[in-house]
C-alpha positions as YAML, in Angstrom:
chain: A
units: angstrom
residues:
- id: 1
  name: MET
  ca: [3.96, -10.30, 30.88]
- id: 2
  name: SER
  ca: [1.80, -12.18, 32.38]
- id: 3
  name: LYS
  ca: [-0.41, -15.28, 31.11]
- id: 4
  name: ASN
  ca: [-3.08, -14.15, 30.49]
- id: 5
  name: GLU
  ca: [-1.98, -11.44, 28.42]
- id: 6
  name: GLU
  ca: [0.07, -13.57, 26.51]
- id: 7
  name: HIS
  ca: [-2.70, -14.40, 24.06]
- id: 8
  name: TYR
  ca: [-3.81, -11.16, 23.46]
- id: 9
  name: PHE
  ca: [-3.29, -9.00, 20.35]
- id: 10
  name: CYS
  ca: [-4.22, -5.15, 19.34]
- id: 11
  name: SER
  ca: [-7.10, -5.73, 17.03]
- id: 12
  name: GLY
  ca: [-5.44, -2.60, 14.84]
- id: 13
  name: CYS
  ca: [-2.40, -3.33, 14.44]
- id: 14
  name: GLY
  ca: [-1.12, -6.74, 15.95]
- id: 15
  name: VAL
  ca: [1.03, -6.00, 18.18]
- id: 16
  name: GLN
  ca: [1.08, -7.88, 21.64]
- id: 17
  name: ILE
  ca: [-0.72, -6.20, 24.62]
- id: 18
  name: GLN
  ca: [0.68, -6.13, 28.32]
- id: 19
  name: THR
  ca: [-0.50, -4.36, 30.78]
- id: 20
  name: SER
  ca: [2.17, -3.07, 32.88]
- id: 21
  name: GLU
  ca: [3.99, -0.41, 31.13]
- id: 22
  name: PRO
  ca: [2.16, 2.33, 30.15]
- id: 23
  name: LYS
  ca: [4.84, 4.16, 28.11]
- id: 24
  name: LYS
  ca: [5.87, 0.83, 26.07]
- id: 25
  name: ILE
  ca: [4.10, -0.20, 23.15]
- id: 26
  name: GLY
  ca: [1.05, -2.63, 23.41]
- id: 27
  name: TYR
  ca: [0.03, -1.24, 26.40]
- id: 28
  name: ALA
  ca: [-3.69, -1.43, 27.53]
- id: 29
  name: PRO
  ca: [-5.05, -1.23, 30.92]
- id: 30
  name: ALA
  ca: [-5.96, -4.57, 32.38]
- id: 31
  name: SER
  ca: [-9.96, -3.87, 32.07]
- id: 32
  name: ALA
  ca: [-9.43, -3.82, 28.26]
- id: 33
  name: LEU
  ca: [-9.16, -7.75, 27.98]
- id: 34
  name: THR
  ca: [-12.62, -8.28, 28.87]
- id: 35
  name: ARG
  ca: [-13.41, -6.35, 25.97]
- id: 36
  name: GLU
  ca: [-14.48, -8.88, 22.65]
- id: 37
  name: HIS
  ca: [-11.76, -7.17, 20.47]
- id: 38
  name: VAL
  ca: [-8.56, -5.86, 22.28]
- id: 39
  name: VAL
  ca: [-7.41, -2.32, 21.63]
- id: 40
  name: CYS
  ca: [-4.02, -0.77, 22.45]
- id: 41
  name: LYS
  ca: [-3.44, 2.35, 23.69]
- id: 42
  name: ARG
  ca: [-2.04, 3.64, 21.00]
- id: 43
  name: CYS
  ca: [-4.47, 2.85, 18.55]
- id: 44
  name: PHE
  ca: [-6.98, 4.02, 20.85]
- id: 45
  name: ARG
  ca: [-5.21, 7.42, 21.19]
- id: 46
  name: LEU
  ca: [-4.47, 7.06, 16.75]
- id: 47
  name: THR
  ca: [-8.66, 6.25, 16.34]
- id: 48
  name: HIS
  ca: [-10.29, 8.65, 18.54]
- id: 49
  name: TYR
  ca: [-7.91, 11.56, 19.04]
- id: 50
  name: ASN
  ca: [-5.53, 11.37, 15.53]
- id: 51
  name: GLU
  ca: [-2.63, 11.59, 17.72]
- id: 52
  name: ILE
  ca: [0.52, 8.65, 17.00]
- id: 53
  name: GLN
  ca: [2.46, 8.29, 19.31]
- id: 54
  name: PRO
  ca: [6.11, 6.25, 18.45]
- id: 55
  name: SER
  ca: [6.01, 2.41, 18.10]
- id: 56
  name: GLY
  ca: [9.53, 1.80, 19.07]
- id: 57
  name: ILE
  ca: [10.11, -0.95, 16.07]
- id: 58
  name: SER
  ca: [13.08, 0.12, 13.41]
- id: 59
  name: ASP
  ca: [13.31, -0.01, 9.78]
- id: 60
  name: GLN
  ca: [14.74, -2.38, 10.23]
- id: 61
  name: GLU
  ca: [12.91, -4.83, 12.29]
- id: 62
  name: PHE
  ca: [9.84, -3.86, 9.58]
- id: 63
  name: LEU
  ca: [11.87, -5.51, 7.08]
- id: 64
  name: ASP
  ca: [13.09, -8.54, 8.70]
- id: 65
  name: LEU
  ca: [9.52, -9.44, 9.31]
- id: 66
  name: ILE
  ca: [8.93, -9.21, 5.67]
- id: 67
  name: HIS
  ca: [11.59, -11.68, 4.72]
- id: 68
  name: THR
  ca: [10.12, -13.80, 6.75]
- id: 69
  name: LEU
  ca: [7.58, -14.12, 3.78]
- id: 70
  name: SER
  ca: [10.19, -15.52, 1.01]
- id: 71
  name: HIS
  ca: [10.44, -18.38, 3.05]
- id: 72
  name: LYS
  ca: [6.41, -18.65, 3.22]
- id: 73
  name: ASP
  ca: [4.87, -21.29, 0.32]
- id: 74
  name: ALA
  ca: [1.46, -17.80, -0.55]
- id: 75
  name: LEU
  ca: [0.15, -15.08, -2.45]
- id: 76
  name: ILE
  ca: [1.66, -12.17, -1.68]
- id: 77
  name: VAL
  ca: [-0.28, -8.46, -3.04]
- id: 78
  name: LYS
  ca: [1.48, -5.99, -2.90]
- id: 79
  name: ILE
  ca: [0.09, -2.68, -2.83]
- id: 80
  name: VAL
  ca: [1.13, 0.74, -3.69]
- id: 81
  name: ASP
  ca: [0.25, 4.38, -4.24]
- id: 82
  name: VAL
  ca: [-0.99, 4.88, -7.84]
- id: 83
  name: VAL
  ca: [-0.34, 8.95, -6.90]
- id: 84
  name: ASP
  ca: [2.89, 8.41, -5.47]
- id: 85
  name: LEU
  ca: [3.94, 4.85, -7.69]
- id: 86
  name: TYR
  ca: [8.14, 5.30, -6.89]
- id: 87
  name: GLY
  ca: [7.19, 6.91, -3.75]
- id: 88
  name: SER
  ca: [5.58, 3.74, -1.91]
- id: 89
  name: TRP
  ca: [7.76, 1.24, -4.31]
- id: 90
  name: ILE
  ca: [9.18, -1.22, -2.08]
- id: 91
  name: SER
  ca: [12.67, -1.93, -3.86]
- id: 92
  name: SER
  ca: [13.84, -4.62, -2.01]
- id: 93
  name: ILE
  ca: [10.46, -6.84, -2.60]
- id: 94
  name: LYS
  ca: [11.92, -9.46, -5.11]
- id: 95
  name: ARG
  ca: [14.05, -10.53, -2.01]
- id: 96
  name: LEU
  ca: [11.37, -9.43, 0.63]
- id: 97
  name: ILE
  ca: [9.23, -12.34, -0.71]
- id: 98
  name: GLY
  ca: [11.36, -15.28, -2.76]
- id: 99
  name: ASN
  ca: [9.39, -17.29, -5.71]
- id: 100
  name: ASN
  ca: [5.71, -16.40, -4.21]
- id: 101
  name: THR
  ca: [3.42, -15.44, -7.31]
- id: 102
  name: LEU
  ca: [2.74, -11.21, -6.59]
- id: 103
  name: LEU
  ca: [-0.66, -9.43, -7.64]
- id: 104
  name: LEU
  ca: [0.39, -5.97, -8.04]
- id: 105
  name: VAL
  ca: [-2.43, -3.92, -6.71]
- id: 106
  name: ALA
  ca: [-2.53, -0.02, -7.05]
- id: 107
  name: ASN
  ca: [-4.58, 2.30, -4.69]
- id: 108
  name: LYS
  ca: [-6.03, 5.38, -4.93]
- id: 109
  name: ILE
  ca: [-7.29, 5.95, -8.01]
- id: 110
  name: ASP
  ca: [-10.00, 8.08, -6.70]
- id: 111
  name: LEU
  ca: [-7.33, 10.90, -6.47]
- id: 112
  name: LEU
  ca: [-6.59, 10.56, -10.02]
- id: 113
  name: PRO
  ca: [-8.57, 12.90, -12.94]
- id: 114
  name: LYS
  ca: [-12.15, 10.79, -13.32]
- id: 115
  name: SER
  ca: [-11.23, 10.70, -17.43]
- id: 116
  name: LEU
  ca: [-7.98, 8.60, -17.31]
- id: 117
  name: ASN
  ca: [-8.29, 5.63, -19.03]
- id: 118
  name: ARG
  ca: [-8.37, 2.91, -16.84]
- id: 119
  name: ASN
  ca: [-6.40, 1.13, -18.97]
- id: 120
  name: LYS
  ca: [-4.09, 2.32, -20.49]
- id: 121
  name: LEU
  ca: [-2.88, 3.30, -16.86]
- id: 122
  name: GLN
  ca: [-2.87, -0.28, -16.10]
- id: 123
  name: HIS
  ca: [-0.49, -0.69, -19.05]
- id: 124
  name: TRP
  ca: [1.50, 1.63, -17.47]
- id: 125
  name: LEU
  ca: [1.50, 0.69, -14.52]
- id: 126
  name: MET
  ca: [3.31, -2.42, -15.94]
- id: 127
  name: ARG
  ca: [5.54, -1.00, -18.15]
- id: 128
  name: GLU
  ca: [6.53, 0.54, -14.79]
- id: 129
  name: ALA
  ca: [6.71, -2.63, -12.71]
- id: 130
  name: SER
  ca: [9.34, -3.99, -15.36]
- id: 131
  name: GLN
  ca: [11.00, -1.25, -15.34]
- id: 132
  name: GLN
  ca: [11.54, -1.75, -11.58]
- id: 133
  name: GLY
  ca: [12.73, -5.31, -12.59]
- id: 134
  name: LEU
  ca: [9.30, -6.81, -11.22]
- id: 135
  name: LYS
  ca: [6.74, -8.82, -13.70]
- id: 136
  name: PRO
  ca: [3.57, -9.17, -11.57]
- id: 137
  name: ALA
  ca: [1.41, -12.46, -11.98]
- id: 138
  name: ASN
  ca: [-1.51, -9.91, -12.52]
- id: 139
  name: SER
  ca: [-2.26, -6.37, -11.27]
- id: 140
  name: THR
  ca: [-5.58, -3.98, -10.86]
- id: 141
  name: ILE
  ca: [-6.59, -0.63, -10.02]
- id: 142
  name: ILE
  ca: [-8.63, 0.29, -6.92]
- id: 143
  name: SER
  ca: [-10.16, 2.87, -4.23]
- id: 144
  name: THR
  ca: [-10.55, 1.80, -1.15]
- id: 145
  name: VAL
  ca: [-12.42, 5.50, -0.65]
- id: 146
  name: THR
  ca: [-14.79, 4.28, -3.67]
- id: 147
  name: GLY
  ca: [-14.94, 1.00, -4.00]
- id: 148
  name: GLU
  ca: [-13.82, 0.81, -7.04]
- id: 149
  name: GLY
  ca: [-12.16, -2.08, -8.39]
- id: 150
  name: LEU
  ca: [-12.29, -3.72, -5.21]
- id: 151
  name: ASP
  ca: [-14.99, -6.71, -5.56]
- id: 152
  name: GLU
  ca: [-13.11, -7.56, -8.74]
- id: 153
  name: THR
  ca: [-9.59, -7.64, -6.94]
- id: 154
  name: ILE
  ca: [-11.19, -9.82, -4.72]
- id: 155
  name: SER
  ca: [-11.65, -11.89, -7.03]
- id: 156
  name: ILE
  ca: [-8.96, -12.58, -8.85]
- id: 157
  name: ILE
  ca: [-7.02, -13.22, -5.12]
- id: 158
  name: GLU
  ca: [-9.58, -16.00, -4.62]
- id: 159
  name: GLU
  ca: [-8.79, -17.25, -7.75]
- id: 160
  name: MET
  ca: [-5.02, -17.11, -8.08]
- id: 161
  name: ARG
  ca: [-4.72, -18.33, -4.29]
- id: 162
  name: LYS
  ca: [-5.31, -22.30, -4.95]
- id: 163
  name: GLY
  ca: [-6.31, -22.58, -1.53]
- id: 164
  name: LYS
  ca: [-2.96, -20.33, -0.41]
- id: 165
  name: ASP
  ca: [-2.01, -18.07, 2.86]
- id: 166
  name: VAL
  ca: [-2.27, -14.38, 1.73]
- id: 167
  name: TYR
  ca: [-0.28, -11.76, 2.45]
- id: 168
  name: ILE
  ca: [-0.37, -7.75, 2.26]
- id: 169
  name: VAL
  ca: [2.51, -6.22, 1.79]
- id: 170
  name: GLY
  ca: [3.28, -2.19, 1.06]
- id: 171
  name: SER
  ca: [5.34, 0.58, 2.30]
- id: 172
  name: ALA
  ca: [3.46, 2.89, 5.02]
- id: 173
  name: ASN
  ca: [0.29, 4.60, 3.77]
- id: 174
  name: VAL
  ca: [-0.72, 2.73, 0.61]
- id: 175
  name: GLY
  ca: [-4.00, 1.57, 1.91]
- id: 176
  name: LYS
  ca: [-3.39, -2.26, 3.24]
- id: 177
  name: SER
  ca: [-5.22, -2.00, 5.78]
- id: 178
  name: SER
  ca: [-7.70, 0.54, 4.54]
- id: 179
  name: PHE
  ca: [-8.10, -2.83, 1.60]
- id: 180
  name: ILE
  ca: [-8.58, -5.33, 4.62]
- id: 181
  name: ASN
  ca: [-11.29, -3.92, 5.97]
- id: 182
  name: GLN
  ca: [-12.85, -3.22, 2.14]
- id: 183
  name: LEU
  ca: [-12.21, -6.93, 2.56]
- id: 184
  name: LEU
  ca: [-14.20, -7.41, 5.77]
- id: 185
  name: LYS
  ca: [-16.99, -5.53, 4.89]
- id: 186
  name: ARG
  ca: [-18.06, -7.36, 2.20]
- id: 187
  name: HIS
  ca: [-17.38, -10.62, 2.29]
- id: 188
  name: GLY
  ca: [-16.54, -11.19, 6.67]
- id: 189
  name: ASP
  ca: [-18.74, -11.29, 9.64]
- id: 190
  name: GLU
  ca: [-20.10, -8.13, 10.60]
- id: 191
  name: LYS
  ca: [-18.29, -8.59, 14.35]
- id: 192
  name: ASP
  ca: [-14.67, -8.63, 12.76]
- id: 193
  name: PRO
  ca: [-12.64, -5.79, 14.54]
- id: 194
  name: LEU
  ca: [-11.24, -3.63, 11.66]
- id: 195
  name: ILE
  ca: [-7.42, -2.61, 11.61]
- id: 196
  name: THR
  ca: [-6.68, 0.59, 12.70]
- id: 197
  name: THR
  ca: [-6.12, 3.42, 9.84]
- id: 198
  name: SER
  ca: [-4.38, 6.78, 9.49]
- id: 199
  name: HIS
  ca: [-2.06, 8.86, 7.10]
- id: 200
  name: PHE
  ca: [0.72, 8.84, 9.63]
- id: 201
  name: PRO
  ca: [3.71, 6.06, 8.80]
- id: 202
  name: GLY
  ca: [3.68, 2.88, 10.84]
- id: 203
  name: THR
  ca: [0.41, 2.54, 11.95]
- id: 204
  name: THR
  ca: [0.54, -1.39, 11.66]
- id: 205
  name: LEU
  ca: [3.53, -2.51, 14.22]
- id: 206
  name: ASN
  ca: [3.02, -6.63, 13.29]
- id: 207
  name: MET
  ca: [1.38, -8.95, 11.11]
- id: 208
  name: ILE
  ca: [-2.55, -8.78, 11.54]
- id: 209
  name: GLN
  ca: [-4.57, -12.36, 10.81]
- id: 210
  name: ILE
  ca: [-7.51, -13.15, 9.62]
- id: 211
  name: PRO
  ca: [-9.19, -16.16, 8.77]
- id: 212
  name: LEU
  ca: [-9.88, -16.90, 5.26]
- id: 213
  name: ASP
  ca: [-11.36, -20.64, 5.86]
- id: 214
  name: GLU
  ca: [-10.90, -23.43, 8.17]
- id: 215
  name: GLN
  ca: [-6.89, -23.70, 7.26]
- id: 216
  name: GLN
  ca: [-5.74, -20.81, 5.02]
- id: 217
  name: SER
  ca: [-5.47, -17.24, 6.57]
- id: 218
  name: LEU
  ca: [-5.30, -13.25, 4.95]
- id: 219
  name: TYR
  ca: [-2.57, -11.10, 6.86]
- id: 220
  name: ASP
  ca: [-2.01, -7.39, 7.44]
- id: 221
  name: THR
  ca: [1.85, -6.44, 7.50]
- id: 222
  name: PRO
  ca: [3.67, -3.48, 8.79]
- id: 223
  name: GLY
  ca: [4.41, -1.01, 6.20]
- id: 224
  name: ILE
  ca: [8.36, -0.83, 4.86]
- id: 225
  name: ILE
  ca: [9.01, 3.10, 5.90]
- id: 226
  name: ASN
  ca: [10.28, 4.95, 2.31]
- id: 227
  name: ARG
  ca: [12.97, 7.55, 4.33]
- id: 228
  name: HIS
  ca: [12.89, 8.87, 0.06]
- id: 229
  name: GLN
  ca: [9.64, 10.16, 0.76]
- id: 230
  name: LEU
  ca: [8.36, 13.98, 1.95]
- id: 231
  name: SER
  ca: [6.09, 12.67, 4.01]
- id: 232
  name: HIS
  ca: [8.40, 11.69, 6.73]
- id: 233
  name: TYR
  ca: [10.20, 14.91, 7.82]
- id: 234
  name: LEU
  ca: [6.27, 16.82, 7.95]
- id: 235
  name: SER
  ca: [4.62, 17.69, 11.26]
- id: 236
  name: ASP
  ca: [1.24, 16.06, 11.59]
- id: 237
  name: LYS
  ca: [-0.03, 19.67, 10.23]
- id: 238
  name: SER
  ca: [1.98, 19.77, 6.94]
- id: 239
  name: LEU
  ca: [1.65, 15.98, 6.69]
- id: 240
  name: LYS
  ca: [-2.00, 17.04, 6.11]
- id: 241
  name: LEU
  ca: [-2.25, 19.61, 3.79]
- id: 242
  name: VAL
  ca: [-0.01, 17.58, 1.33]
- id: 243
  name: THR
  ca: [-1.45, 14.05, 1.58]
- id: 244
  name: PRO
  ca: [-4.66, 14.69, -0.98]
- id: 245
  name: THR
  ca: [-7.94, 13.00, 0.17]
- id: 246
  name: LYS
  ca: [-10.00, 14.34, -2.62]
- id: 247
  name: GLU
  ca: [-9.24, 14.01, -6.88]
- id: 248
  name: ILE
  ca: [-6.38, 16.46, -7.32]
- id: 249
  name: LYS
  ca: [-7.15, 18.88, -9.52]
- id: 250
  name: PRO
  ca: [-3.87, 19.65, -12.36]
- id: 251
  name: MET
  ca: [-2.72, 23.18, -12.67]
- id: 252
  name: VAL
  ca: [-1.19, 24.39, -15.84]
- id: 253
  name: TYR
  ca: [1.39, 26.85, -16.31]
- id: 254
  name: GLN
  ca: [2.30, 28.13, -20.04]
- id: 255
  name: LEU
  ca: [6.05, 29.22, -19.21]
- id: 256
  name: ASN
  ca: [9.25, 30.96, -20.31]
- id: 257
  name: SER
  ca: [12.89, 29.78, -19.67]
- id: 258
  name: GLY
  ca: [13.92, 31.27, -16.82]
- id: 259
  name: GLN
  ca: [10.91, 30.87, -14.62]
- id: 260
  name: THR
  ca: [10.03, 29.16, -11.50]
- id: 261
  name: LEU
  ca: [7.51, 27.03, -9.76]
- id: 262
  name: PHE
  ca: [7.49, 26.83, -5.96]
- id: 263
  name: ILE
  ca: [5.24, 23.92, -4.51]
- id: 264
  name: GLY
  ca: [4.73, 25.85, -0.87]
- id: 265
  name: GLY
  ca: [8.16, 25.84, 0.29]
- id: 266
  name: LEU
  ca: [8.87, 21.74, -0.11]
- id: 267
  name: ALA
  ca: [9.54, 21.53, -3.56]
- id: 268
  name: ARG
  ca: [11.45, 23.90, -6.44]
- id: 269
  name: LEU
  ca: [11.28, 23.41, -10.27]
- id: 270
  name: ASP
  ca: [13.58, 25.95, -12.55]
- id: 271
  name: PHE
  ca: [12.74, 26.31, -16.28]
- id: 272
  name: ILE
  ca: [16.76, 26.10, -17.49]
- id: 273
  name: LYS
  ca: [16.26, 25.96, -21.66]
- id: 274
  name: GLY
  ca: [13.50, 25.68, -23.76]
- id: 275
  name: GLU
  ca: [10.19, 27.17, -25.97]
- id: 276
  name: PRO
  ca: [7.34, 28.40, -24.08]
- id: 277
  name: THR
  ca: [6.30, 24.95, -22.08]
- id: 278
  name: SER
  ca: [3.23, 23.98, -20.71]
- id: 279
  name: PHE
  ca: [4.20, 22.47, -17.07]
- id: 280
  name: ILE
  ca: [0.84, 20.77, -15.17]
- id: 281
  name: VAL
  ca: [1.11, 20.16, -11.48]
- id: 282
  name: TYR
  ca: [-0.30, 17.76, -9.30]
- id: 283
  name: VAL
  ca: [-0.55, 18.05, -5.80]
- id: 284
  name: SER
  ca: [-2.85, 17.63, -3.51]
- id: 285
  name: ASN
  ca: [-5.27, 20.82, -3.26]
- id: 286
  name: ARG
  ca: [-4.55, 22.52, -0.48]
- id: 287
  name: LEU
  ca: [-0.80, 23.47, -1.53]
- id: 288
  name: THR
  ca: [-0.52, 26.71, -3.11]
- id: 289
  name: ILE
  ca: [2.17, 26.99, -6.08]
- id: 290
  name: HIS
  ca: [4.09, 29.88, -6.55]
- id: 291
  name: ARG
  ca: [5.46, 31.47, -9.87]
- id: 292
  name: THR
  ca: [8.71, 33.92, -10.29]
- id: 293
  name: LYS
  ca: [11.73, 34.66, -12.17]
- id: 294
  name: LEU
  ca: [14.46, 32.45, -11.81]
- id: 295
  name: GLU
  ca: [16.73, 35.01, -10.91]
- id: 296
  name: LYS
  ca: [14.59, 36.16, -7.90]
- id: 297
  name: ALA
  ca: [13.88, 32.36, -6.55]
- id: 298
  name: ASP
  ca: [16.43, 32.40, -3.86]
- id: 299
  name: GLN
  ca: [15.69, 35.75, -2.82]
- id: 300
  name: LEU
  ca: [12.64, 34.46, -2.47]
- id: 301
  name: TYR
  ca: [12.72, 31.55, -0.77]
- id: 302
  name: GLN
  ca: [14.67, 33.01, 2.22]
- id: 303
  name: ASN
  ca: [12.64, 35.56, 2.47]
- id: 304
  name: HIS
  ca: [8.83, 34.06, 2.61]
- id: 305
  name: ILE
  ca: [10.08, 30.60, 3.77]
- id: 306
  name: GLY
  ca: [7.28, 29.14, 6.43]
- id: 307
  name: GLU
  ca: [5.02, 32.22, 5.63]
- id: 308
  name: LEU
  ca: [4.23, 33.16, 1.45]
- id: 309
  name: LEU
  ca: [5.54, 29.60, 0.88]
- id: 310
  name: GLN
  ca: [4.34, 27.14, 2.83]
- id: 311
  name: PRO
  ca: [4.40, 24.35, 4.55]
- id: 312
  name: PRO
  ca: [6.95, 24.03, 6.63]
- id: 313
  name: THR
  ca: [5.40, 25.85, 8.91]
- id: 314
  name: SER
  ca: [6.82, 26.71, 12.91]
- id: 315
  name: GLU
  ca: [5.47, 23.03, 13.43]
- id: 316
  name: ASP
  ca: [8.08, 21.40, 11.76]
- id: 317
  name: GLU
  ca: [11.13, 20.78, 12.88]
- id: 318
  name: GLN
  ca: [12.71, 21.91, 10.23]
- id: 319
  name: ALA
  ca: [11.59, 25.62, 9.45]
- id: 320
  name: VAL
  ca: [14.11, 25.79, 6.48]
- id: 321
  name: PHE
  ca: [15.28, 22.49, 4.72]
- id: 322
  name: ASP
  ca: [18.63, 21.46, 3.10]
- id: 323
  name: PHE
  ca: [17.78, 21.30, -0.56]
- id: 324
  name: LYS
  ca: [19.53, 19.56, -3.22]
- id: 325
  name: SER
  ca: [18.95, 20.05, -6.57]
- id: 326
  name: GLN
  ca: [19.03, 17.93, -10.11]
- id: 327
  name: THR
  ca: [18.40, 18.46, -13.72]
- id: 328
  name: PHE
  ca: [17.04, 17.16, -16.51]
- id: 329
  name: LYS
  ca: [17.20, 17.00, -19.86]
- id: 330
  name: LEU
  ca: [13.62, 16.11, -21.62]
- id: 331
  name: LYS
  ca: [14.14, 15.50, -25.35]
- id: 332
  name: ASP
  ca: [10.58, 14.42, -26.13]
- id: 333
  name: GLY
  ca: [7.59, 13.50, -25.59]
- id: 334
  name: SER
  ca: [5.20, 14.32, -22.19]
- id: 335
  name: VAL
  ca: [7.37, 13.74, -19.03]
- id: 336
  name: ASP
  ca: [6.84, 13.78, -15.48]
- id: 337
  name: ILE
  ca: [9.08, 15.16, -12.65]
- id: 338
  name: VAL
  ca: [8.79, 13.20, -9.30]
- id: 339
  name: PHE
  ca: [8.92, 14.68, -5.77]
- id: 340
  name: SER
  ca: [8.28, 11.16, -3.07]
- id: 341
  name: GLY
  ca: [5.42, 11.72, -1.37]
- id: 342
  name: LEU
  ca: [4.64, 15.34, -2.78]
- id: 343
  name: GLY
  ca: [3.66, 14.30, -6.52]
- id: 344
  name: TRP
  ca: [4.86, 15.47, -9.90]
- id: 345
  name: ILE
  ca: [5.00, 17.98, -12.29]
- id: 346
  name: THR
  ca: [3.87, 16.97, -16.19]
- id: 347
  name: ILE
  ca: [6.08, 19.02, -18.81]
- id: 348
  name: LYS
  ca: [4.93, 19.06, -22.69]
- id: 349
  name: GLY
  ca: [7.20, 19.65, -24.41]
- id: 350
  name: ALA
  ca: [10.70, 18.79, -26.76]
- id: 351
  name: GLY
  ca: [14.82, 19.81, -26.01]
- id: 352
  name: VAL
  ca: [13.63, 21.51, -22.24]
- id: 353
  name: THR
  ca: [15.92, 21.29, -19.35]
- id: 354
  name: VAL
  ca: [15.21, 21.62, -15.71]
- id: 355
  name: ASN
  ca: [16.23, 21.58, -12.61]
- id: 356
  name: ALA
  ca: [14.22, 20.39, -9.44]
- id: 357
  name: HIS
  ca: [14.86, 21.09, -6.09]
- id: 358
  name: ALA
  ca: [13.80, 19.21, -2.80]
- id: 359
  name: PRO
  ca: [14.82, 18.56, 0.66]
- id: 360
  name: LYS
  ca: [18.45, 16.37, 0.54]
- id: 361
  name: GLU
  ca: [16.21, 13.56, 2.06]
- id: 362
  name: VAL
  ca: [14.02, 13.52, -0.40]
- id: 363
  name: ALA
  ca: [13.72, 11.24, -4.30]
- id: 364
  name: ILE
  ca: [13.61, 13.13, -7.55]
- id: 365
  name: SER
  ca: [12.63, 11.23, -10.86]
- id: 366
  name: HIS
  ca: [11.56, 11.51, -13.91]
- id: 367
  name: ARG
  ca: [9.12, 8.92, -16.10]
- id: 368
  name: THR
  ca: [7.05, 8.54, -18.73]
- id: 369
  name: SER
  ca: [3.95, 10.95, -18.15]
- id: 370
  name: ILE
  ca: [0.94, 8.80, -16.13]
- id: 371
  name: LEU
  ca: [-1.31, 11.29, -17.76]
- id: 372
  name: ALA
  ca: [0.06, 11.11, -21.65]
...
């Protein structure tokens, strides 16, 4: 790397710029160094052609970078996806950030029903965080799309940081970079470069520093990859289908025991035992739900995967997934069966037994209903 390149970092993803090896990370043509804001080839292709190139950086390297925060004195802002809370949760967050003060921010509220009570949701969020062994100093709910909650959150950050640096952390695709871009638009210099955003995992590759004042800065950090999320096993085409972009419209099914619901060909829920019960599906509205008899479910999957039951499609590496199953015996209340990176099914009934199926790499869990 030449001396001329040593001080250039991509304004989109934070990686150090190099001009000599086009196939390696951080490449930009030498002519790009004359621009006010330098962008690497990877970010340029992603922004203009929606094309993602491998980062060449391992999951452990991302974790090691975040772990450096445990040695700093800073405010940590952890952003999660409210639609995929478990899928976007960083299980090792306490170890990674040390004793630093934590603000928990739930993004993508625009994807949940508008009628949802925000105060109730915030109580649910704090309760779920506590069950994960985390006690944030405060929490907020936002949408980087509609702007809901952003000004309040920015004010809370300014109050909580007490003159310290601020680090934005989270798993891939929770909206960290989008949040910072909104902050720049509201309170930054209009000439500030915008950070590259996309629905592809691993967009930000290094810490991106944005000055807050003469001494302190705000940092965007690389998204941690949670391998139990379905999104990491899908083609670009299928990923676009499973990623909600507007308010999720719940699909309600009144089922008898012995019936099955398929979410495309990506997940399945069997109603094994119980009285007739309501099953409410919350997934991207671009996905199709299929109901069938349990006794016919295996044959339906074998005969129609990739066709009637899609995604996956012919573009996916795994045209047929190796499924695992997990049994849940639900005693009472309103419970969500959650498929990491896909969505959830709310079951409203007592004494219900279900079997949930998903690709073996994908986490399945249950929780008190987010919308109960």
